[in-house]
Short mmCIF file of C-alpha atoms in Angstrom, two decimals:
data_model
loop_
_atom_site.label_atom_id
_atom_site.label_comp_id
_atom_site.label_asym_id
_atom_site.label_seq_id
_atom_site.Cartn_x
_atom_site.Cartn_y
_atom_site.Cartn_z
CA MET A 1 87.46 -89.87 -29.53
CA ALA A 2 87.23 -86.31 -31.09
CA SER A 3 83.96 -84.44 -30.74
CA GLU A 4 81.81 -83.58 -33.91
CA PHE A 5 82.87 -80.06 -33.62
CA ASP A 6 86.65 -80.92 -33.60
CA GLU A 7 86.22 -83.11 -36.69
CA LEU A 8 84.32 -80.10 -38.49
CA LEU A 9 87.25 -77.78 -37.57
CA THR A 10 89.84 -80.55 -38.94
CA ARG A 11 87.80 -80.70 -42.23
CA LEU A 12 87.77 -76.93 -42.49
CA GLY A 13 91.48 -76.51 -41.59
CA THR A 14 93.01 -73.41 -40.29
CA GLY A 15 92.32 -70.02 -42.11
CA ARG A 16 92.38 -66.44 -41.81
CA TRP A 17 89.54 -66.38 -39.32
CA ASN A 18 91.34 -68.74 -36.92
CA PHE A 19 94.29 -66.15 -36.97
CA LEU A 20 91.83 -63.19 -36.38
CA TYR A 21 90.70 -64.95 -33.28
CA PHE A 22 94.09 -65.61 -32.13
CA ILE A 23 95.24 -61.96 -32.66
CA ALA A 24 92.12 -60.68 -30.79
CA THR A 25 93.04 -62.84 -27.76
CA SER A 26 96.73 -61.95 -28.07
CA TYR A 27 95.72 -58.24 -28.11
CA TRP A 28 93.60 -58.94 -25.04
CA TYR A 29 96.55 -60.71 -23.26
CA PHE A 30 98.84 -57.80 -24.02
CA LEU A 31 96.55 -55.40 -22.08
CA ILE A 32 96.04 -57.47 -19.06
CA PRO A 33 99.52 -57.33 -17.16
CA PRO A 34 99.18 -53.38 -16.68
CA GLN A 35 95.81 -54.12 -14.72
CA THR A 36 96.98 -57.38 -13.08
CA PHE A 37 100.21 -55.59 -11.71
CA SER A 38 99.16 -52.13 -11.56
CA GLY A 39 100.28 -52.01 -8.03
CA VAL A 40 103.84 -51.96 -8.80
CA PHE A 41 103.61 -48.33 -10.20
CA LEU A 42 100.19 -47.17 -8.96
CA ALA A 43 100.74 -47.85 -5.52
CA PRO A 44 104.43 -48.15 -4.80
CA SER A 45 106.36 -47.76 -1.57
CA VAL A 46 107.32 -44.11 -1.38
CA ASN A 47 109.96 -42.31 0.89
CA VAL A 48 108.00 -40.17 3.24
CA THR A 49 108.90 -37.49 5.81
CA CYS A 50 106.60 -36.57 8.80
CA ARG A 51 105.13 -33.10 8.70
CA PRO A 52 103.77 -32.30 12.32
CA PRO A 53 101.34 -29.57 12.39
CA ASP A 54 103.47 -27.45 14.99
CA LEU A 55 107.01 -27.82 14.30
CA ASP A 56 107.94 -25.55 17.31
CA SER A 57 106.91 -28.18 19.80
CA VAL A 58 108.25 -31.24 18.20
CA LEU A 59 111.30 -32.57 19.95
CA ARG A 60 112.07 -35.22 17.40
CA VAL A 61 110.45 -37.36 14.53
CA ALA A 62 110.58 -41.09 14.52
CA GLU A 63 113.10 -42.80 12.43
CA ASP A 64 109.99 -44.51 10.31
CA SER A 65 108.38 -40.91 9.90
CA CYS A 66 105.30 -42.56 11.33
CA SER A 67 105.14 -40.62 14.58
CA TYR A 68 106.67 -37.68 16.25
CA PHE A 69 107.50 -36.72 19.91
CA VAL A 70 106.30 -33.63 21.88
CA ASN A 71 106.94 -32.45 25.31
CA LYS A 72 103.64 -31.89 27.27
CA SER A 73 104.43 -30.33 30.60
CA SER A 74 101.56 -32.27 32.40
CA VAL A 75 102.47 -35.81 31.22
CA GLY A 76 106.03 -35.34 29.73
CA VAL A 77 107.25 -36.62 26.47
CA VAL A 78 104.21 -37.91 24.30
CA GLU A 79 104.49 -39.81 20.95
CA ILE A 80 101.69 -38.71 18.44
CA PRO A 81 100.75 -40.62 15.34
CA CYS A 82 101.79 -38.60 12.03
CA THR A 83 98.68 -37.68 9.96
CA GLU A 84 100.56 -35.59 7.12
CA TRP A 85 103.66 -36.27 5.13
CA ILE A 86 105.96 -34.81 2.56
CA TYR A 87 106.31 -37.48 -0.17
CA ASP A 88 109.33 -37.97 -2.31
CA ASP A 89 108.45 -37.07 -5.92
CA SER A 90 111.93 -37.84 -7.39
CA ILE A 91 110.47 -41.17 -8.96
CA TYR A 92 106.72 -40.63 -9.26
CA SER A 93 104.89 -37.32 -9.44
CA SER A 94 101.71 -38.76 -8.20
CA THR A 95 100.61 -42.34 -6.89
CA LEU A 96 97.86 -43.82 -4.95
CA THR A 97 100.44 -43.89 -1.98
CA SER A 98 100.81 -40.14 -1.92
CA ASP A 99 97.14 -39.25 -2.88
CA PHE A 100 95.44 -41.26 -0.38
CA GLY A 101 98.07 -41.65 2.37
CA LEU A 102 98.99 -45.54 2.08
CA VAL A 103 102.02 -45.24 4.64
CA CYS A 104 102.69 -46.14 8.07
CA ALA A 105 99.32 -47.70 9.73
CA GLU A 106 97.75 -47.56 6.35
CA ALA A 107 100.52 -49.14 4.29
CA TYR A 108 98.88 -52.32 4.13
CA ASN A 109 96.17 -50.85 1.68
CA ARG A 110 98.95 -50.96 -0.86
CA ALA A 111 98.95 -54.56 -0.81
CA THR A 112 95.20 -54.56 -0.65
CA TYR A 113 94.75 -52.64 -3.81
CA GLN A 114 96.99 -55.21 -5.71
CA SER A 115 95.45 -58.31 -3.89
CA ILE A 116 91.76 -57.27 -4.40
CA TYR A 117 91.77 -57.69 -8.24
CA THR A 118 93.22 -61.32 -8.05
CA PHE A 119 90.97 -62.17 -4.90
CA ALA A 120 87.81 -61.21 -7.19
CA ALA A 121 89.18 -63.39 -9.96
CA ILE A 122 88.59 -66.45 -7.64
CA PHE A 123 84.90 -65.89 -8.25
CA SER A 124 85.33 -65.29 -11.89
CA SER A 125 86.80 -68.67 -12.36
CA THR A 126 83.92 -70.42 -10.85
CA HIS A 127 81.20 -68.83 -12.90
CA ALA A 128 82.67 -67.99 -16.21
CA GLY A 129 82.03 -71.43 -17.77
CA TYR A 130 78.44 -71.37 -16.70
CA LEU A 131 77.88 -67.84 -17.98
CA ALA A 132 79.52 -68.79 -21.22
CA ASP A 133 77.37 -71.85 -21.75
CA LYS A 134 74.15 -70.18 -20.63
CA PHE A 135 74.34 -66.89 -22.77
CA GLY A 136 76.89 -67.77 -25.31
CA ARG A 137 80.61 -66.99 -25.73
CA LYS A 138 80.21 -63.68 -27.74
CA PRO A 139 77.71 -61.75 -25.54
CA VAL A 140 79.95 -62.70 -22.37
CA VAL A 141 83.10 -61.60 -24.00
CA LEU A 142 81.66 -58.35 -25.28
CA ILE A 143 79.77 -57.41 -22.06
CA THR A 144 82.79 -58.26 -19.76
CA GLN A 145 85.12 -56.29 -21.94
CA VAL A 146 82.85 -53.17 -22.01
CA ILE A 147 82.71 -53.20 -18.17
CA TYR A 148 86.29 -54.17 -17.64
CA ALA A 149 87.23 -51.05 -19.83
CA ALA A 150 84.62 -48.94 -18.08
CA THR A 151 85.87 -49.72 -14.52
CA GLY A 152 89.57 -49.06 -15.55
CA ILE A 153 88.53 -45.64 -17.01
CA ALA A 154 86.35 -44.71 -13.99
CA MET A 155 89.19 -45.40 -11.61
CA CYS A 156 91.14 -42.68 -13.14
CA PHE A 157 88.76 -40.15 -12.01
CA ALA A 158 87.78 -41.66 -8.64
CA ASN A 159 88.65 -39.43 -5.57
CA SER A 160 87.91 -42.01 -2.89
CA PHE A 161 90.17 -44.90 -2.31
CA PRO A 162 87.47 -47.32 -1.17
CA LEU A 163 85.61 -46.51 -4.39
CA ILE A 164 88.81 -47.40 -6.25
CA LEU A 165 89.03 -50.73 -4.35
CA ALA A 166 85.47 -51.42 -5.26
CA LEU A 167 86.20 -50.55 -9.04
CA ARG A 168 89.18 -53.03 -8.79
CA PHE A 169 87.14 -55.74 -7.45
CA VAL A 170 84.65 -55.36 -10.20
CA MET A 171 87.43 -55.52 -12.71
CA GLY A 172 88.67 -58.88 -11.24
CA CYS A 173 85.27 -60.30 -11.47
CA VAL A 174 84.79 -59.51 -15.15
CA ASN A 175 88.15 -60.59 -16.17
CA LEU A 176 86.94 -64.10 -17.38
CA PRO A 177 88.99 -66.53 -19.51
CA THR A 178 86.05 -66.74 -21.84
CA ILE A 179 88.03 -65.10 -24.63
CA TYR A 180 90.77 -67.65 -24.34
CA ILE A 181 88.28 -70.47 -24.20
CA LEU A 182 86.64 -69.01 -27.31
CA THR A 183 89.85 -69.12 -29.34
CA MET A 184 91.03 -72.53 -28.17
CA GLU A 185 87.53 -73.88 -29.18
CA VAL A 186 87.84 -72.56 -32.94
CA CYS A 187 91.40 -73.64 -32.99
CA GLU A 188 92.33 -76.84 -35.13
CA VAL A 189 93.00 -79.76 -32.64
CA LYS A 190 96.53 -80.40 -33.71
CA TYR A 191 97.64 -76.79 -33.17
CA ARG A 192 95.73 -76.38 -29.69
CA SER A 193 98.91 -77.19 -27.44
CA VAL A 194 101.14 -74.72 -29.42
CA VAL A 195 98.49 -71.89 -29.52
CA GLY A 196 97.77 -72.11 -25.85
CA ILE A 197 101.42 -72.02 -24.92
CA LEU A 198 102.04 -69.09 -27.57
CA THR A 199 99.39 -66.83 -26.03
CA GLY A 200 101.72 -66.27 -23.14
CA LEU A 201 103.96 -64.22 -25.56
CA PRO A 202 101.58 -61.28 -25.59
CA TRP A 203 101.48 -61.34 -21.88
CA ALA A 204 105.21 -61.03 -21.84
CA PHE A 205 105.27 -58.07 -24.30
CA GLY A 206 102.54 -56.37 -22.28
CA THR A 207 104.83 -56.57 -19.05
CA MET A 208 107.49 -55.06 -21.03
CA ALA A 209 105.21 -52.43 -22.36
CA TRP A 210 103.94 -51.76 -18.87
CA GLY A 211 107.32 -50.99 -17.55
CA GLY A 212 107.93 -48.53 -20.52
CA MET A 213 104.67 -46.81 -20.13
CA ALA A 214 105.26 -46.30 -16.34
CA TYR A 215 108.64 -44.84 -17.19
CA LEU A 216 107.03 -42.32 -19.34
CA ILE A 217 104.22 -41.52 -17.36
CA ARG A 218 104.75 -40.72 -13.66
CA ASP A 219 101.17 -39.66 -12.66
CA TRP A 220 99.22 -42.56 -11.74
CA ARG A 221 95.92 -41.23 -13.09
CA TRP A 222 97.26 -40.48 -16.60
CA LEU A 223 99.33 -43.79 -16.60
CA LEU A 224 96.01 -45.80 -15.81
CA LEU A 225 93.89 -44.04 -18.38
CA SER A 226 96.66 -44.65 -20.90
CA VAL A 227 96.37 -48.39 -20.40
CA SER A 228 92.70 -48.52 -19.93
CA LEU A 229 91.50 -46.92 -23.12
CA PRO A 230 93.02 -49.42 -25.42
CA THR A 231 90.84 -52.12 -23.83
CA LEU A 232 87.91 -50.59 -25.72
CA LEU A 233 89.74 -51.36 -29.20
CA VAL A 234 89.26 -55.28 -28.74
CA LEU A 235 85.46 -54.91 -29.02
CA LEU A 236 86.00 -54.09 -32.72
CA PRO A 237 87.77 -57.20 -33.97
CA LEU A 238 85.41 -59.20 -31.80
CA LEU A 239 82.25 -57.84 -33.67
CA CYS A 240 84.17 -58.21 -37.03
CA LEU A 241 85.08 -61.96 -36.00
CA SER A 242 81.47 -62.83 -35.13
CA PHE A 243 80.05 -61.80 -38.60
CA PHE A 244 83.00 -63.34 -40.60
CA ALA A 245 82.96 -66.68 -38.53
CA GLY A 246 79.18 -66.54 -39.10
CA ILE A 247 79.42 -66.37 -42.88
CA ILE A 248 82.34 -69.27 -42.96
CA PHE A 249 80.12 -71.44 -40.95
CA PHE A 250 76.82 -70.99 -42.52
CA PRO A 251 76.93 -74.10 -44.52
CA CYS A 252 77.64 -76.20 -41.46
CA GLN A 253 75.61 -74.04 -39.05
CA GLN A 254 73.05 -76.83 -38.14
CA THR A 255 75.82 -79.27 -37.47
CA GLU A 256 77.68 -76.77 -35.36
CA ASN A 257 74.66 -75.80 -33.32
CA GLU A 258 73.84 -79.44 -32.40
CA THR A 259 77.26 -80.12 -31.45
CA ARG A 260 77.56 -77.09 -29.49
CA ASN A 261 74.09 -77.83 -27.61
CA LYS A 262 75.43 -81.13 -26.90
CA GLU A 263 78.68 -79.65 -25.53
CA LYS A 264 76.74 -77.21 -23.57
CA GLU A 265 74.56 -79.62 -21.66
CA LYS A 266 77.87 -81.64 -20.89
CA HIS A 267 79.54 -78.37 -19.63
CA ARG A 268 76.53 -77.29 -17.56
CA ARG A 269 76.52 -80.72 -15.74
CA ASN A 270 80.35 -80.45 -15.02
CA VAL A 271 79.68 -76.87 -13.67
CA TRP A 272 77.24 -78.04 -11.06
CA SER A 273 79.06 -81.03 -10.36
CA PHE A 274 82.11 -78.82 -9.75
CA LEU A 275 80.23 -76.76 -7.19
CA LYS A 276 79.31 -80.05 -5.20
CA VAL A 277 82.89 -81.43 -5.78
CA PRO A 278 82.17 -85.05 -5.40
CA THR A 279 84.00 -86.45 -8.62
CA LEU A 280 87.40 -84.80 -7.83
CA CYS A 281 87.29 -86.49 -4.55
CA SER A 282 85.93 -90.04 -5.85
CA THR A 283 88.85 -92.06 -6.15
CA ARG A 284 92.49 -92.07 -5.12
CA PRO A 285 94.15 -91.23 -8.38
CA ILE A 286 91.93 -88.44 -9.04
CA ARG A 287 92.27 -87.01 -5.65
CA THR A 288 96.10 -87.10 -5.72
CA ILE A 289 96.01 -85.38 -9.24
CA THR A 290 93.80 -82.71 -8.08
CA VAL A 291 95.89 -82.01 -4.80
CA ILE A 292 99.20 -82.05 -6.71
CA PHE A 293 98.22 -79.81 -9.49
CA SER A 294 96.45 -77.29 -7.08
CA LEU A 295 99.53 -77.09 -4.77
CA ASN A 296 101.73 -76.96 -7.96
CA LEU A 297 99.74 -74.05 -9.71
CA PHE A 298 99.21 -72.33 -6.23
CA ILE A 299 103.03 -72.24 -6.05
CA SER A 300 103.61 -71.29 -9.59
CA ALA A 301 101.29 -68.27 -9.19
CA LEU A 302 103.03 -67.46 -5.96
CA VAL A 303 106.34 -67.33 -7.29
CA PHE A 304 105.57 -65.79 -10.69
CA GLY A 305 103.51 -63.09 -9.00
CA GLY A 306 106.13 -62.74 -6.27
CA LEU A 307 108.93 -61.98 -8.86
CA ASN A 308 106.73 -59.51 -10.70
CA LEU A 309 105.93 -57.61 -7.65
CA SER A 310 109.47 -57.44 -6.17
CA ALA A 311 110.73 -54.58 -8.28
CA THR A 312 111.83 -52.50 -5.43
CA ASN A 313 113.36 -55.63 -3.50
CA TYR A 314 115.57 -56.80 -6.22
CA SER A 315 116.33 -53.62 -8.19
CA ALA A 316 117.06 -50.12 -7.75
CA ASP A 317 114.95 -49.24 -10.87
CA PRO A 318 111.58 -50.77 -11.05
CA PHE A 319 111.07 -49.66 -14.65
CA ILE A 320 114.08 -51.54 -16.08
CA TYR A 321 113.10 -54.65 -13.66
CA THR A 322 109.71 -54.92 -15.12
CA MET A 323 110.64 -54.49 -18.66
CA LEU A 324 113.44 -57.24 -18.24
CA GLY A 325 111.01 -59.41 -16.33
CA GLY A 326 108.79 -59.38 -19.47
CA LEU A 327 111.66 -59.91 -21.75
CA MET A 328 112.67 -63.14 -19.68
CA GLU A 329 109.26 -64.56 -20.06
CA VAL A 330 109.68 -64.59 -23.87
CA PRO A 331 112.13 -67.54 -23.88
CA GLY A 332 110.14 -69.06 -20.96
CA TYR A 333 107.18 -69.28 -23.40
CA SER A 334 108.55 -69.61 -26.89
CA LEU A 335 111.02 -72.27 -26.26
CA THR A 336 108.49 -74.28 -24.17
CA ALA A 337 106.32 -75.57 -27.12
CA PRO A 338 109.23 -77.19 -29.15
CA LEU A 339 110.49 -78.60 -25.88
CA ILE A 340 107.58 -80.35 -24.37
CA ASN A 341 106.84 -81.93 -27.99
CA ARG A 342 110.38 -83.59 -27.86
CA VAL A 343 111.22 -84.15 -24.13
CA GLY A 344 107.79 -84.35 -22.52
CA ARG A 345 106.14 -82.56 -19.77
CA LYS A 346 107.14 -83.78 -16.66
CA TRP A 347 110.97 -83.39 -16.44
CA PRO A 348 111.12 -80.03 -18.12
CA THR A 349 108.67 -78.72 -15.57
CA ILE A 350 110.59 -80.11 -12.50
CA LEU A 351 113.81 -78.71 -13.90
CA GLY A 352 112.11 -75.33 -14.20
CA TYR A 353 110.94 -75.35 -10.55
CA PHE A 354 114.21 -76.54 -9.26
CA MET A 355 116.35 -73.92 -11.32
CA SER A 356 114.03 -71.27 -10.41
CA GLY A 357 114.14 -72.11 -6.64
CA ALA A 358 117.97 -72.39 -6.76
CA THR A 359 118.46 -69.07 -8.26
CA ILE A 360 116.07 -67.30 -5.91
CA PHE A 361 117.85 -69.03 -3.00
CA LEU A 362 121.23 -67.41 -3.93
CA LEU A 363 119.68 -64.01 -3.69
CA VAL A 364 119.44 -64.40 0.19
CA PHE A 365 123.19 -64.48 0.08
CA VAL A 366 123.96 -61.82 -2.51
CA PRO A 367 124.76 -58.43 -0.83
CA SER A 368 122.04 -55.88 -2.24
CA GLU A 369 124.90 -53.41 -3.40
CA MET A 370 125.62 -56.11 -6.15
CA THR A 371 122.78 -54.81 -8.02
CA TRP A 372 123.70 -56.60 -11.24
CA LEU A 373 124.03 -59.95 -9.68
CA VAL A 374 120.88 -59.43 -7.83
CA MET A 375 119.09 -58.45 -11.23
CA THR A 376 120.42 -61.38 -13.00
CA LEU A 377 119.42 -64.11 -10.53
CA ALA A 378 116.00 -62.53 -10.26
CA MET A 379 115.53 -62.58 -14.03
CA VAL A 380 116.86 -66.11 -14.39
CA GLY A 381 114.42 -67.25 -11.78
CA LYS A 382 111.66 -65.28 -13.63
CA MET A 383 112.50 -67.10 -17.13
CA CYS A 384 112.64 -70.74 -15.30
CA ILE A 385 109.37 -70.11 -13.38
CA SER A 386 107.60 -68.76 -16.44
CA GLY A 387 108.29 -71.86 -18.54
CA ALA A 388 107.53 -74.11 -15.85
CA PHE A 389 104.09 -72.48 -15.20
CA MET A 390 103.11 -72.63 -18.57
CA ILE A 391 103.98 -76.30 -18.96
CA SER A 392 102.17 -77.13 -15.94
CA ILE A 393 99.02 -75.76 -17.39
CA VAL A 394 99.46 -78.23 -20.52
CA TYR A 395 100.46 -81.04 -18.22
CA MET A 396 97.49 -80.43 -15.96
CA SER A 397 95.08 -80.45 -18.75
CA GLU A 398 96.35 -83.62 -20.17
CA MET A 399 96.14 -85.49 -16.71
CA PHE A 400 92.66 -84.84 -15.79
CA PRO A 401 90.16 -87.26 -17.59
CA THR A 402 87.69 -85.58 -20.02
CA GLU A 403 84.74 -86.00 -17.85
CA VAL A 404 86.20 -84.00 -15.03
CA ARG A 405 88.56 -81.78 -16.94
CA LEU A 406 86.52 -78.67 -16.48
CA GLN A 407 86.23 -79.38 -12.60
CA GLY A 408 90.09 -80.02 -12.34
CA VAL A 409 90.98 -76.94 -14.19
CA GLY A 410 88.42 -74.81 -12.31
CA ALA A 411 89.86 -76.09 -9.01
CA THR A 412 93.60 -75.34 -9.98
CA VAL A 413 92.86 -71.93 -11.23
CA MET A 414 91.16 -71.08 -8.11
CA ALA A 415 94.30 -72.00 -6.38
CA CYS A 416 96.29 -69.83 -8.72
CA HIS A 417 93.90 -66.70 -8.00
CA VAL A 418 94.33 -67.54 -4.13
CA ALA A 419 98.05 -67.51 -4.33
CA ALA A 420 97.99 -64.30 -6.40
CA ALA A 421 95.90 -62.63 -3.73
CA ILE A 422 98.44 -63.46 -1.08
CA VAL A 423 101.54 -62.57 -2.65
CA PRO A 424 101.30 -58.75 -2.43
CA PHE A 425 101.36 -59.12 1.34
CA ILE A 426 104.70 -61.22 1.08
CA THR A 427 106.52 -58.77 -1.22
CA ASP A 428 105.00 -55.46 0.13
CA TYR A 429 104.42 -55.91 3.72
CA LEU A 430 106.63 -58.62 4.74
CA GLY A 431 109.62 -57.78 2.55
CA PRO A 432 110.34 -54.30 3.97
CA PHE A 433 110.67 -55.84 7.60
CA LEU A 434 112.32 -58.97 6.60
CA PRO A 435 114.28 -58.67 3.34
CA TRP A 436 115.24 -62.22 3.12
CA ALA A 437 111.93 -63.71 3.94
CA PRO A 438 110.25 -63.27 0.21
CA SER A 439 113.44 -64.96 -1.31
CA VAL A 440 113.21 -68.02 1.12
CA ILE A 441 109.47 -68.37 0.77
CA PHE A 442 109.66 -68.42 -3.06
CA CYS A 443 112.80 -70.68 -3.11
CA VAL A 444 111.05 -73.61 -0.79
CA SER A 445 107.80 -73.14 -2.61
CA SER A 446 109.55 -73.92 -5.99
CA ALA A 447 111.31 -76.96 -4.53
CA VAL A 448 108.16 -78.34 -3.16
CA ALA A 449 106.41 -77.87 -6.55
CA GLY A 450 109.18 -79.80 -8.16
CA VAL A 451 109.11 -82.64 -5.93
CA ALA A 452 105.19 -82.76 -5.89
CA LEU A 453 105.43 -83.74 -9.53
CA LEU A 454 107.77 -86.76 -9.14
CA PRO A 455 104.90 -89.35 -8.75
CA LEU A 456 103.25 -88.22 -11.74
CA PRO A 457 103.50 -90.20 -15.19
CA GLU A 458 104.55 -88.59 -18.47
CA THR A 459 101.79 -87.72 -20.84
CA LEU A 460 103.73 -87.11 -24.06
CA GLY A 461 102.07 -89.19 -26.68
CA ALA A 462 99.85 -91.12 -24.38
CA ALA A 463 96.27 -91.90 -24.76
CA MET A 464 94.40 -89.92 -22.09
CA PRO A 465 91.55 -91.48 -20.02
CA ASP A 466 88.07 -90.39 -20.75
CA THR A 467 86.42 -91.23 -17.35
CA VAL A 468 87.76 -91.24 -13.61
CA GLN A 469 87.37 -95.29 -13.72
CA GLU A 470 90.06 -95.35 -16.60
CA MET A 471 92.51 -93.73 -14.87
CA PRO A 472 95.74 -95.67 -13.63
CA ASP A 473 97.10 -95.54 -10.20
CA VAL A 474 99.36 -92.50 -9.93
CA GLY A 475 102.95 -93.82 -9.12
CA CYS A 476 102.82 -97.12 -11.02
CA CYS A 477 103.14 -95.63 -14.53
CA THR A 478 106.29 -93.60 -16.21
CA LYS A 479 103.61 -92.96 -18.90
CA TYR A 480 100.05 -92.27 -18.69
CA ARG A 481 97.44 -94.69 -20.17
CA ARG A 482 93.95 -95.35 -19.78
CA ARG A 483 92.67 -98.15 -17.57
CA GLU A 484 91.39 -101.28 -19.48
CA GLY A 485 89.02 -103.68 -17.92
CA ASN A 486 90.10 -104.35 -14.39
CA SER A 487 93.65 -103.53 -14.80
CA SER A 488 95.79 -100.40 -15.88
CA LEU A 489 98.20 -100.61 -18.63
CA CYS A 490 101.18 -98.36 -17.63
CA ILE A 491 103.94 -97.61 -20.17
CA VAL A 492 107.32 -98.21 -18.54
CA ASN A 493 109.45 -97.47 -21.45
CA LYS A 494 109.35 -97.53 -25.32
CA GLY A 495 107.92 -100.77 -26.50
CA GLU A 496 107.17 -102.25 -23.02
CA GLU A 497 104.21 -102.41 -20.99
CA MET A 498 103.45 -103.71 -17.39
CA GLU A 499 100.08 -104.65 -16.09
CA ALA A 500 99.33 -102.99 -12.64
CA LYS A 501 96.52 -104.45 -10.81
#
């Protein structure tokens, strides 16, 4: 049953103010990729040559340029760690890697820089809903956007790497999904699934723009400043939207406030129950769905993020790789909406995972000299995982019953952020030592994600359960349907139902 606020939106219909919200959110998502994947161009792997302080006494420099050997008469030949390097500036004029010596023993800090942002997002996913309900959507969105922009700009002038990590951690903490939630809440019910998927397109365009900006600006401070300053512009439409929407809703303000108060109370209960986590473990069906989708979205974020961060592994030109990667996301998102409305959610998602895993698996056997084939396979894998990732989010939101949907989404989103925090160490730390390892990890993970979805029923056109008690047993249905009485009605095919005790 639709809420009173949803009925109000249906009566009002879709107008200019709805599109303004969508445009503001799209603009914000356009700006996120440069910050999310900034490590690709701000902290890349750079070729270095060790520069010993006294060249006359050096016998030789180690092959990895991390140490050099000198002959000391008292003890013989001694290996000394290198502390100064000459950095290759043929691709980048200035990077975090060269400015702060993130090489050799400090090389792990390149992955740390990328990882700390998504690690911080784990915390943002747990408190976003509570803050939005307690203080309101608009104040939370406005304040977090100001902090987000300020920390991004501040990093451009920081001269301490620990300070940069601290600022990046703050950015991750305030990168809340509140603006997305706000847009979905003011969206007419019949358009929500389409709008939810199409918000992925600005992300894809932002990824392409990020590759283009990095190609034009090779100094990390100026590059970061150029993508951080535009985040301030999102404040202007948000302020205008608040005023415009208030005028439109003024005749129905009392009804809206009453409805929102009810929603806030329900949301607040869900937040605290999420922190206690009992409901998601209360029955076998809800436990199964929670585990499957947590695993599924963990793998989705792992493979998707891994392909985004593998520019140096799968391409000789990181700029073209990034731009093509964003381009491949466009069909992954745009073709998804009509596909799932005709075919359903389950099998397109499984097919996307299997196809992504298969193309990535082939990368293990393709010689790196065949750059065109390596790039092609990586891009096909990127397109498939993008589509599967987006459908999984819609599929997940339809599988969880209404009373625990917030808890379920929160748990799976946390799994996404954990994967995103891990993946830089796979691509940037493990990849250089075992070049085949990232491809094998992403391939096997994609296959596991596809297999994990096999027991789940289809949700296209099916009535969703409102409570955990109404959920049918997972595996008995080919189409999702709520439990009625002491039995579950599971649609097996069109026009046929079976009763599963």
